[in-house]
């Protein structure tokens, strides 16, 4: 199951055509569903059990990602893999029917495994991050089920994952103080229109409108200036992409594709 989750998580994220939740700037399904699918098959779980575990994972990864905040993402962490590893661990915990102490240990184990950097964007390393999050979750739960121990609160406790990445949150109280948030956050998951970084979609849609309404095609342009939120420049502004994977993170190349009427949805 661990290998299946790794392979499916990597393949599933490779096209950059997955769902997004903007409260934590990540793709919650990328690690949660491969975990549910792999373990569900191995355990003979029902569809209802698989889907309930999956939705719990999406909810947890989104909430934890929201706590870590945009600064975690902007520093260079790939939230899909960092927060996603915890959501995937809840998926596996639920399907394996772990008790409270085992879940505590599983979360502690995965807290020291959760990783993923945005420097991998535009390479095979990006989907690898999602696959590893799913695999790490199954490994953590398998160890916890067999009596492997870990920190009592590896998520929000002293020197846990959240304090290590957000020093202002020095205890687990932050995990319990989200009363202003919706009862369920998974209901605000968004879906992509194009097979590339979500940060480029506003530009693509704006250019498509210009082409349709003002005939702003290549032959009618001398130059084109695009302005975006500066924080996205570290995410999807590869000036001269060398591979198809890098194209998905290149404002310039994707803009050229739109202006040349090249489909960005496949």
PDB file of C-alpha atoms in Angstrom:
ATOM      1  CA  UNK A   1       0.000   0.000   0.000  1.00  0.00           C
ATOM      2  CA  UNK A   2       2.849   2.356   0.782  1.00  0.00           C
ATOM      3  CA  UNK A   3       4.332   1.901  -2.692  1.00  0.00           C
ATOM      4  CA  UNK A   4       0.941   2.192  -4.385  1.00  0.00           C
ATOM      5  CA  UNK A   5       0.220   5.437  -2.537  1.00  0.00           C
ATOM      6  CA  UNK A   6       3.617   6.797  -3.529  1.00  0.00           C
ATOM      7  CA  UNK A   7       3.156   5.937  -7.216  1.00  0.00           C
ATOM      8  CA  UNK A   8      -0.447   7.160  -7.448  1.00  0.00           C
ATOM      9  CA  UNK A   9       0.311  10.325  -5.481  1.00  0.00           C
ATOM     10  CA  UNK A  10       3.187  11.169  -7.806  1.00  0.00           C
ATOM     11  CA  UNK A  11       1.275  10.358 -10.993  1.00  0.00           C
ATOM     12  CA  UNK A  12      -1.833  12.160  -9.794  1.00  0.00           C
ATOM     13  CA  UNK A  13       0.063  15.395  -9.158  1.00  0.00           C
ATOM     14  CA  UNK A  14       2.253  15.286 -12.268  1.00  0.00           C
ATOM     15  CA  UNK A  15      -0.143  17.097 -14.606  1.00  0.00           C
ATOM     16  CA  UNK A  16      -0.746  19.966 -12.176  1.00  0.00           C
ATOM     17  CA  UNK A  17      -4.437  19.544 -12.896  1.00  0.00           C
ATOM     18  CA  UNK A  18      -5.673  18.944  -9.371  1.00  0.00           C
ATOM     19  CA  UNK A  19      -7.897  20.688  -6.838  1.00  0.00           C
ATOM     20  CA  UNK A  20      -6.708  23.650  -4.761  1.00  0.00           C
ATOM     21  CA  UNK A  21      -7.659  25.181  -1.434  1.00  0.00           C
ATOM     22  CA  UNK A  22      -6.511  28.779  -1.176  1.00  0.00           C
ATOM     23  CA  UNK A  23      -6.716  29.018   2.616  1.00  0.00           C
ATOM     24  CA  UNK A  24      -3.457  27.112   2.664  1.00  0.00           C
ATOM     25  CA  UNK A  25      -2.257  27.341  -0.945  1.00  0.00           C
ATOM     26  CA  UNK A  26      -2.138  23.635  -1.553  1.00  0.00           C
ATOM     27  CA  UNK A  27      -3.715  20.674  -3.293  1.00  0.00           C
ATOM     28  CA  UNK A  28      -5.496  18.591  -0.630  1.00  0.00           C
ATOM     29  CA  UNK A  29      -6.436  15.595  -2.770  1.00  0.00           C
ATOM     30  CA  UNK A  30      -2.890  14.980  -4.038  1.00  0.00           C
ATOM     31  CA  UNK A  31      -1.803  13.033  -0.955  1.00  0.00           C
ATOM     32  CA  UNK A  32      -5.107  12.238   0.770  1.00  0.00           C
ATOM     33  CA  UNK A  33      -6.812  10.285  -2.003  1.00  0.00           C
ATOM     34  CA  UNK A  34      -3.845   8.084  -3.019  1.00  0.00           C
ATOM     35  CA  UNK A  35      -3.562   7.118   0.652  1.00  0.00           C
ATOM     36  CA  UNK A  36      -7.263   6.277   0.873  1.00  0.00           C
ATOM     37  CA  UNK A  37      -7.241   4.368  -2.408  1.00  0.00           C
ATOM     38  CA  UNK A  38      -4.167   2.253  -1.615  1.00  0.00           C
ATOM     39  CA  UNK A  39      -5.108   1.364   1.946  1.00  0.00           C
ATOM     40  CA  UNK A  40      -8.774   0.945   1.095  1.00  0.00           C
ATOM     41  CA  UNK A  41      -7.889  -1.654  -1.513  1.00  0.00           C
ATOM     42  CA  UNK A  42      -5.506  -3.487   0.792  1.00  0.00           C
ATOM     43  CA  UNK A  43      -7.978  -3.552   3.676  1.00  0.00           C
ATOM     44  CA  UNK A  44     -11.077  -4.260   1.602  1.00  0.00           C
ATOM     45  CA  UNK A  45     -12.716  -1.058   2.862  1.00  0.00           C
ATOM     46  CA  UNK A  46     -16.105   0.034   1.544  1.00  0.00           C
ATOM     47  CA  UNK A  47     -16.489   3.040  -0.747  1.00  0.00           C
ATOM     48  CA  UNK A  48     -18.179   4.935   2.094  1.00  0.00           C
ATOM     49  CA  UNK A  49     -15.247   4.206   4.432  1.00  0.00           C
ATOM     50  CA  UNK A  50     -12.735   5.297   1.808  1.00  0.00           C
ATOM     51  CA  UNK A  51     -14.574   8.530   1.017  1.00  0.00           C
ATOM     52  CA  UNK A  52     -15.128   9.438   4.666  1.00  0.00           C
ATOM     53  CA  UNK A  53     -11.435   8.898   5.448  1.00  0.00           C
ATOM     54  CA  UNK A  54     -10.464  10.920   2.372  1.00  0.00           C
ATOM     55  CA  UNK A  55     -12.677  13.864   3.346  1.00  0.00           C
ATOM     56  CA  UNK A  56     -11.284  13.816   6.894  1.00  0.00           C
ATOM     57  CA  UNK A  57      -7.797  14.017   5.406  1.00  0.00           C
ATOM     58  CA  UNK A  58      -8.704  16.947   3.162  1.00  0.00           C
ATOM     59  CA  UNK A  59     -10.195  18.776   6.135  1.00  0.00           C
ATOM     60  CA  UNK A  60      -7.187  18.224   8.385  1.00  0.00           C
ATOM     61  CA  UNK A  61      -4.540  19.137   5.792  1.00  0.00           C
ATOM     62  CA  UNK A  62      -6.473  22.308   4.945  1.00  0.00           C
ATOM     63  CA  UNK A  63      -6.864  23.359   8.578  1.00  0.00           C
ATOM     64  CA  UNK A  64      -3.248  22.686   9.458  1.00  0.00           C
ATOM     65  CA  UNK A  65      -2.142  24.462   6.287  1.00  0.00           C
ATOM     66  CA  UNK A  66      -4.228  27.469   7.278  1.00  0.00           C
ATOM     67  CA  UNK A  67      -2.486  27.548  10.669  1.00  0.00           C
ATOM     68  CA  UNK A  68       0.940  27.412   9.029  1.00  0.00           C
ATOM     69  CA  UNK A  69      -0.253  30.232   6.800  1.00  0.00           C
ATOM     70  CA  UNK A  70       0.958  31.915   3.657  1.00  0.00           C
ATOM     71  CA  UNK A  71       4.332  32.667   5.229  1.00  0.00           C
ATOM     72  CA  UNK A  72       5.069  28.923   5.376  1.00  0.00           C
ATOM     73  CA  UNK A  73       4.363  28.668   1.656  1.00  0.00           C
ATOM     74  CA  UNK A  74       6.137  31.911   0.813  1.00  0.00           C
ATOM     75  CA  UNK A  75       9.288  30.745   2.617  1.00  0.00           C
ATOM     76  CA  UNK A  76       9.544  27.917   0.133  1.00  0.00           C
ATOM     77  CA  UNK A  77       7.608  25.005   1.621  1.00  0.00           C
ATOM     78  CA  UNK A  78       5.310  22.952  -0.603  1.00  0.00           C
ATOM     79  CA  UNK A  79       2.121  22.874   1.465  1.00  0.00           C
ATOM     80  CA  UNK A  80       0.681  20.022  -0.574  1.00  0.00           C
ATOM     81  CA  UNK A  81       3.405  17.826   0.898  1.00  0.00           C
ATOM     82  CA  UNK A  82       3.951  19.333   4.352  1.00  0.00           C
ATOM     83  CA  UNK A  83       0.361  19.862   5.529  1.00  0.00           C
ATOM     84  CA  UNK A  84      -0.735  17.087   3.188  1.00  0.00           C
ATOM     85  CA  UNK A  85       1.326  14.499   5.058  1.00  0.00           C
ATOM     86  CA  UNK A  86      -0.732  15.123   8.200  1.00  0.00           C
ATOM     87  CA  UNK A  87      -4.026  14.917   6.322  1.00  0.00           C
ATOM     88  CA  UNK A  88      -2.917  11.673   4.684  1.00  0.00           C
ATOM     89  CA  UNK A  89      -1.977  10.310   8.128  1.00  0.00           C
ATOM     90  CA  UNK A  90      -5.519  10.954   9.340  1.00  0.00           C
ATOM     91  CA  UNK A  91      -6.806   9.118   6.252  1.00  0.00           C
ATOM     92  CA  UNK A  92      -4.678   6.086   7.051  1.00  0.00           C
ATOM     93  CA  UNK A  93      -5.475   6.258  10.772  1.00  0.00           C
ATOM     94  CA  UNK A  94      -9.192   6.172  10.092  1.00  0.00           C
ATOM     95  CA  UNK A  95      -9.043   3.276   7.627  1.00  0.00           C
ATOM     96  CA  UNK A  96      -6.754   1.286   9.940  1.00  0.00           C
ATOM     97  CA  UNK A  97      -9.048   2.109  12.883  1.00  0.00           C
ATOM     98  CA  UNK A  98      -6.176   3.210  15.084  1.00  0.00           C
ATOM     99  CA  UNK A  99      -6.938   4.146  18.688  1.00  0.00           C
ATOM    100  CA  UNK A 100      -6.249   7.610  20.115  1.00  0.00           C
ATOM    101  CA  UNK A 101      -2.741   6.781  21.355  1.00  0.00           C
ATOM    102  CA  UNK A 102      -1.787   5.197  18.034  1.00  0.00           C
ATOM    103  CA  UNK A 103      -3.045   8.245  16.125  1.00  0.00           C
ATOM    104  CA  UNK A 104      -1.022  10.481  18.439  1.00  0.00           C
ATOM    105  CA  UNK A 105       2.088   8.437  17.689  1.00  0.00           C
ATOM    106  CA  UNK A 106       1.360   8.339  13.948  1.00  0.00           C
ATOM    107  CA  UNK A 107       1.075  12.132  13.826  1.00  0.00           C
ATOM    108  CA  UNK A 108       4.282  12.427  15.828  1.00  0.00           C
ATOM    109  CA  UNK A 109       6.098  10.089  13.461  1.00  0.00           C
ATOM    110  CA  UNK A 110       4.932  11.868  10.327  1.00  0.00           C
ATOM    111  CA  UNK A 111       5.752  15.257  11.866  1.00  0.00           C
ATOM    112  CA  UNK A 112       9.426  14.386  11.591  1.00  0.00           C
ATOM    113  CA  UNK A 113       8.966  13.102   8.019  1.00  0.00           C
ATOM    114  CA  UNK A 114       6.741  15.811   6.508  1.00  0.00           C
ATOM    115  CA  UNK A 115       8.695  17.777   3.935  1.00  0.00           C
ATOM    116  CA  UNK A 116       8.583  19.324   0.480  1.00  0.00           C
ATOM    117  CA  UNK A 117      10.109  22.398  -1.136  1.00  0.00           C
ATOM    118  CA  UNK A 118       8.851  24.747  -3.852  1.00  0.00           C
ATOM    119  CA  UNK A 119      12.317  24.707  -5.377  1.00  0.00           C
ATOM    120  CA  UNK A 120      11.161  21.456  -7.002  1.00  0.00           C
ATOM    121  CA  UNK A 121       8.447  23.217  -9.029  1.00  0.00           C
ATOM    122  CA  UNK A 122       8.929  22.621 -12.724  1.00  0.00           C
ATOM    123  CA  UNK A 123      10.653  19.262 -12.134  1.00  0.00           C
ATOM    124  CA  UNK A 124       9.646  15.689 -11.306  1.00  0.00           C
ATOM    125  CA  UNK A 125      10.412  16.592  -7.695  1.00  0.00           C
ATOM    126  CA  UNK A 126       7.108  18.450  -7.325  1.00  0.00           C
ATOM    127  CA  UNK A 127       4.802  15.446  -7.812  1.00  0.00           C
ATOM    128  CA  UNK A 128       7.372  13.336  -5.945  1.00  0.00           C
ATOM    129  CA  UNK A 129       6.593  15.512  -2.904  1.00  0.00           C
ATOM    130  CA  UNK A 130       2.920  14.540  -3.009  1.00  0.00           C
ATOM    131  CA  UNK A 131       3.699  10.854  -3.475  1.00  0.00           C
ATOM    132  CA  UNK A 132       6.112  10.869  -0.556  1.00  0.00           C
ATOM    133  CA  UNK A 133       3.519  12.538   1.700  1.00  0.00           C
ATOM    134  CA  UNK A 134       1.095   9.686   1.007  1.00  0.00           C
ATOM    135  CA  UNK A 135       3.779   7.025   1.482  1.00  0.00           C
ATOM    136  CA  UNK A 136       5.040   8.619   4.701  1.00  0.00           C
ATOM    137  CA  UNK A 137       1.508   8.634   6.100  1.00  0.00           C
ATOM    138  CA  UNK A 138       1.038   4.908   5.551  1.00  0.00           C
ATOM    139  CA  UNK A 139       4.476   4.176   6.982  1.00  0.00           C
ATOM    140  CA  UNK A 140       3.784   6.306  10.066  1.00  0.00           C
ATOM    141  CA  UNK A 141       0.464   4.604  10.744  1.00  0.00           C
ATOM    142  CA  UNK A 142       1.933   1.156  10.154  1.00  0.00           C
ATOM    143  CA  UNK A 143       4.657   1.847  12.705  1.00  0.00           C
ATOM    144  CA  UNK A 144       2.213   3.316  15.227  1.00  0.00           C
ATOM    145  CA  UNK A 145      -0.085   0.300  14.880  1.00  0.00           C
ATOM    146  CA  UNK A 146       2.876  -1.939  15.792  1.00  0.00           C
ATOM    147  CA  UNK A 147       3.694   0.020  18.952  1.00  0.00           C
ATOM    148  CA  UNK A 148       6.279   2.507  17.624  1.00  0.00           C
ATOM    149  CA  UNK A 149       6.250   5.578  19.875  1.00  0.00           C
ATOM    150  CA  UNK A 150       6.797   9.241  19.118  1.00  0.00           C
ATOM    151  CA  UNK A 151       6.405  12.710  20.588  1.00  0.00           C
ATOM    152  CA  UNK A 152       3.118  13.106  22.448  1.00  0.00           C
ATOM    153  CA  UNK A 153       2.326  16.172  20.342  1.00  0.00           C
ATOM    154  CA  UNK A 154       4.533  16.280  17.293  1.00  0.00           C
ATOM    155  CA  UNK A 155       2.171  18.712  15.579  1.00  0.00           C
ATOM    156  CA  UNK A 156       1.665  21.647  17.937  1.00  0.00           C
ATOM    157  CA  UNK A 157       3.705  20.782  21.029  1.00  0.00           C
ATOM    158  CA  UNK A 158       7.065  22.270  22.045  1.00  0.00           C
ATOM    159  CA  UNK A 159       9.469  22.055  19.113  1.00  0.00           C
ATOM    160  CA  UNK A 160       6.754  20.316  17.116  1.00  0.00           C
ATOM    161  CA  UNK A 161       6.009  20.872  13.441  1.00  0.00           C
ATOM    162  CA  UNK A 162       3.935  24.035  13.782  1.00  0.00           C
ATOM    163  CA  UNK A 163       6.255  25.841  16.260  1.00  0.00           C
ATOM    164  CA  UNK A 164       9.286  24.854  14.167  1.00  0.00           C
ATOM    165  CA  UNK A 165       7.750  26.397  11.055  1.00  0.00           C
ATOM    166  CA  UNK A 166       5.816  29.216  12.723  1.00  0.00           C
ATOM    167  CA  UNK A 167       7.721  30.226  15.886  1.00  0.00           C
ATOM    168  CA  UNK A 168       4.952  32.584  17.007  1.00  0.00           C
ATOM    169  CA  UNK A 169       2.785  29.514  17.624  1.00  0.00           C
ATOM    170  CA  UNK A 170       4.696  28.034  20.546  1.00  0.00           C
ATOM    171  CA  UNK A 171       2.007  25.702  21.838  1.00  0.00           C
ATOM    172  CA  UNK A 172      -0.930  23.645  20.643  1.00  0.00           C
ATOM    173  CA  UNK A 173      -3.534  26.272  21.599  1.00  0.00           C
ATOM    174  CA  UNK A 174      -3.443  27.589  18.028  1.00  0.00           C
ATOM    175  CA  UNK A 175      -4.872  24.268  16.872  1.00  0.00           C
ATOM    176  CA  UNK A 176      -7.958  24.796  18.979  1.00  0.00           C
ATOM    177  CA  UNK A 177      -8.587  28.499  18.313  1.00  0.00           C
ATOM    178  CA  UNK A 178     -10.144  28.545  14.860  1.00  0.00           C
ATOM    179  CA  UNK A 179     -13.698  29.420  15.864  1.00  0.00           C
ATOM    180  CA  UNK A 180     -14.026  32.009  13.103  1.00  0.00           C
ATOM    181  CA  UNK A 181     -13.486  29.392  10.401  1.00  0.00           C
ATOM    182  CA  UNK A 182     -16.294  27.457   8.715  1.00  0.00           C
ATOM    183  CA  UNK A 183     -17.438  24.216  10.350  1.00  0.00           C
ATOM    184  CA  UNK A 184     -16.008  22.381   7.356  1.00  0.00           C
ATOM    185  CA  UNK A 185     -13.328  23.812   5.112  1.00  0.00           C
ATOM    186  CA  UNK A 186     -13.316  21.143   2.411  1.00  0.00           C
ATOM    187  CA  UNK A 187     -16.453  22.659   0.890  1.00  0.00           C
ATOM    188  CA  UNK A 188     -14.345  25.535  -0.453  1.00  0.00           C
ATOM    189  CA  UNK A 189     -12.029  23.365  -2.532  1.00  0.00           C
ATOM    190  CA  UNK A 190     -11.525  24.868  -6.009  1.00  0.00           C
ATOM    191  CA  UNK A 191     -10.734  23.140  -9.293  1.00  0.00           C
ATOM    192  CA  UNK A 192      -8.357  24.072 -12.072  1.00  0.00           C
ATOM    193  CA  UNK A 193      -9.324  25.131 -15.585  1.00  0.00           C
ATOM    194  CA  UNK A 194      -5.820  24.634 -16.986  1.00  0.00           C
ATOM    195  CA  UNK A 195      -3.085  21.996 -16.604  1.00  0.00           C
ATOM    196  CA  UNK A 196      -0.543  24.310 -14.986  1.00  0.00           C
ATOM    197  CA  UNK A 197       0.177  26.207 -11.769  1.00  0.00           C
ATOM    198  CA  UNK A 198      -2.981  27.747 -10.311  1.00  0.00           C
ATOM    199  CA  UNK A 199      -1.099  31.033  -9.944  1.00  0.00           C
ATOM    200  CA  UNK A 200      -1.104  31.424 -13.727  1.00  0.00           C
ATOM    201  CA  UNK A 201      -4.827  30.880 -14.236  1.00  0.00           C
ATOM    202  CA  UNK A 202      -5.962  34.477 -13.718  1.00  0.00           C
ATOM    203  CA  UNK A 203      -3.496  35.595 -16.370  1.00  0.00           C
ATOM    204  CA  UNK A 204      -4.610  32.886 -18.783  1.00  0.00           C
ATOM    205  CA  UNK A 205      -8.292  33.722 -18.342  1.00  0.00           C
ATOM    206  CA  UNK A 206      -7.607  37.461 -18.761  1.00  0.00           C
ATOM    207  CA  UNK A 207      -5.646  36.845 -21.950  1.00  0.00           C
ATOM    208  CA  UNK A 208      -8.328  34.530 -23.311  1.00  0.00           C
ATOM    209  CA  UNK A 209     -10.830  37.344 -22.787  1.00  0.00           C
ATOM    210  CA  UNK A 210      -8.563  39.817 -24.600  1.00  0.00           C
ATOM    211  CA  UNK A 211      -8.151  37.427 -27.510  1.00  0.00           C
ATOM    212  CA  UNK A 212     -11.891  36.800 -27.752  1.00  0.00           C
ATOM    213  CA  UNK A 213     -13.082  40.383 -27.302  1.00  0.00           C
ATOM    214  CA  UNK A 214     -10.233  42.506 -28.684  1.00  0.00           C
ATOM    215  CA  UNK A 215      -8.540  40.139 -31.136  1.00  0.00           C
ATOM    216  CA  UNK A 216      -5.299  40.418 -29.125  1.00  0.00           C
ATOM    217  CA  UNK A 217      -3.492  37.759 -31.108  1.00  0.00           C
ATOM    218  CA  UNK A 218       0.229  37.697 -31.866  1.00  0.00           C
ATOM    219  CA  UNK A 219       0.037  39.408 -35.257  1.00  0.00           C
ATOM    220  CA  UNK A 220      -1.744  42.396 -33.698  1.00  0.00           C
ATOM    221  CA  UNK A 221       0.702  42.928 -30.815  1.00  0.00           C
ATOM    222  CA  UNK A 222       4.001  44.766 -30.585  1.00  0.00           C
ATOM    223  CA  UNK A 223       4.571  43.812 -26.949  1.00  0.00           C
ATOM    224  CA  UNK A 224       2.637  42.654 -23.903  1.00  0.00           C
ATOM    225  CA  UNK A 225       3.126  43.629 -20.256  1.00  0.00           C
ATOM    226  CA  UNK A 226       1.662  41.418 -17.539  1.00  0.00           C
ATOM    227  CA  UNK A 227       1.387  42.460 -13.889  1.00  0.00           C
ATOM    228  CA  UNK A 228       0.839  39.885 -11.142  1.00  0.00           C
ATOM    229  CA  UNK A 229       0.969  39.749  -7.366  1.00  0.00           C
ATOM    230  CA  UNK A 230       4.708  39.822  -6.518  1.00  0.00           C
ATOM    231  CA  UNK A 231       4.459  36.755  -4.275  1.00  0.00           C
ATOM    232  CA  UNK A 232       3.735  34.596  -7.319  1.00  0.00           C
ATOM    233  CA  UNK A 233       7.000  35.563  -8.963  1.00  0.00           C
ATOM    234  CA  UNK A 234       8.796  32.974  -6.825  1.00  0.00           C
ATOM    235  CA  UNK A 235       6.289  30.304  -7.828  1.00  0.00           C
ATOM    236  CA  UNK A 236       5.566  30.423 -11.552  1.00  0.00           C
ATOM    237  CA  UNK A 237       7.817  32.937 -13.278  1.00  0.00           C
ATOM    238  CA  UNK A 238      10.380  30.744 -15.042  1.00  0.00           C
ATOM    239  CA  UNK A 239      11.513  33.118 -17.795  1.00  0.00           C
ATOM    240  CA  UNK A 240      12.965  30.582 -20.209  1.00  0.00           C
ATOM    241  CA  UNK A 241      11.508  27.109 -19.523  1.00  0.00           C
ATOM    242  CA  UNK A 242      13.682  24.230 -20.674  1.00  0.00           C
ATOM    243  CA  UNK A 243      11.134  21.418 -20.294  1.00  0.00           C
ATOM    244  CA  UNK A 244       7.406  20.831 -20.507  1.00  0.00           C
ATOM    245  CA  UNK A 245       7.280  20.659 -16.712  1.00  0.00           C
ATOM    246  CA  UNK A 246       8.862  24.114 -16.443  1.00  0.00           C
ATOM    247  CA  UNK A 247       6.340  25.513 -18.937  1.00  0.00           C
ATOM    248  CA  UNK A 248       3.618  24.902 -16.323  1.00  0.00           C
ATOM    249  CA  UNK A 249       5.385  27.469 -14.137  1.00  0.00           C
ATOM    250  CA  UNK A 250       6.175  30.115 -16.748  1.00  0.00           C
ATOM    251  CA  UNK A 251       3.988  33.199 -17.135  1.00  0.00           C
ATOM    252  CA  UNK A 252       5.836  34.162 -20.323  1.00  0.00           C
ATOM    253  CA  UNK A 253       5.527  30.824 -22.074  1.00  0.00           C
ATOM    254  CA  UNK A 254       1.900  30.243 -21.037  1.00  0.00           C
ATOM    255  CA  UNK A 255       0.979  33.741 -22.218  1.00  0.00           C
ATOM    256  CA  UNK A 256       2.583  32.946 -25.567  1.00  0.00           C
ATOM    257  CA  UNK A 257       0.579  29.721 -25.776  1.00  0.00           C
ATOM    258  CA  UNK A 258      -2.688  31.600 -25.247  1.00  0.00           C
ATOM    259  CA  UNK A 259      -1.786  34.238 -27.829  1.00  0.00           C
ATOM    260  CA  UNK A 260      -0.887  31.509 -30.318  1.00  0.00           C
ATOM    261  CA  UNK A 261      -4.194  29.740 -29.593  1.00  0.00           C
ATOM    262  CA  UNK A 262      -2.501  26.681 -28.081  1.00  0.00           C
ATOM    263  CA  UNK A 263      -4.765  24.792 -25.678  1.00  0.00           C
ATOM    264  CA  UNK A 264      -3.711  24.943 -22.015  1.00  0.00           C
ATOM    265  CA  UNK A 265      -6.467  22.652 -20.774  1.00  0.00           C
ATOM    266  CA  UNK A 266      -4.948  19.363 -21.920  1.00  0.00           C
TER     267      UNK A 266
END
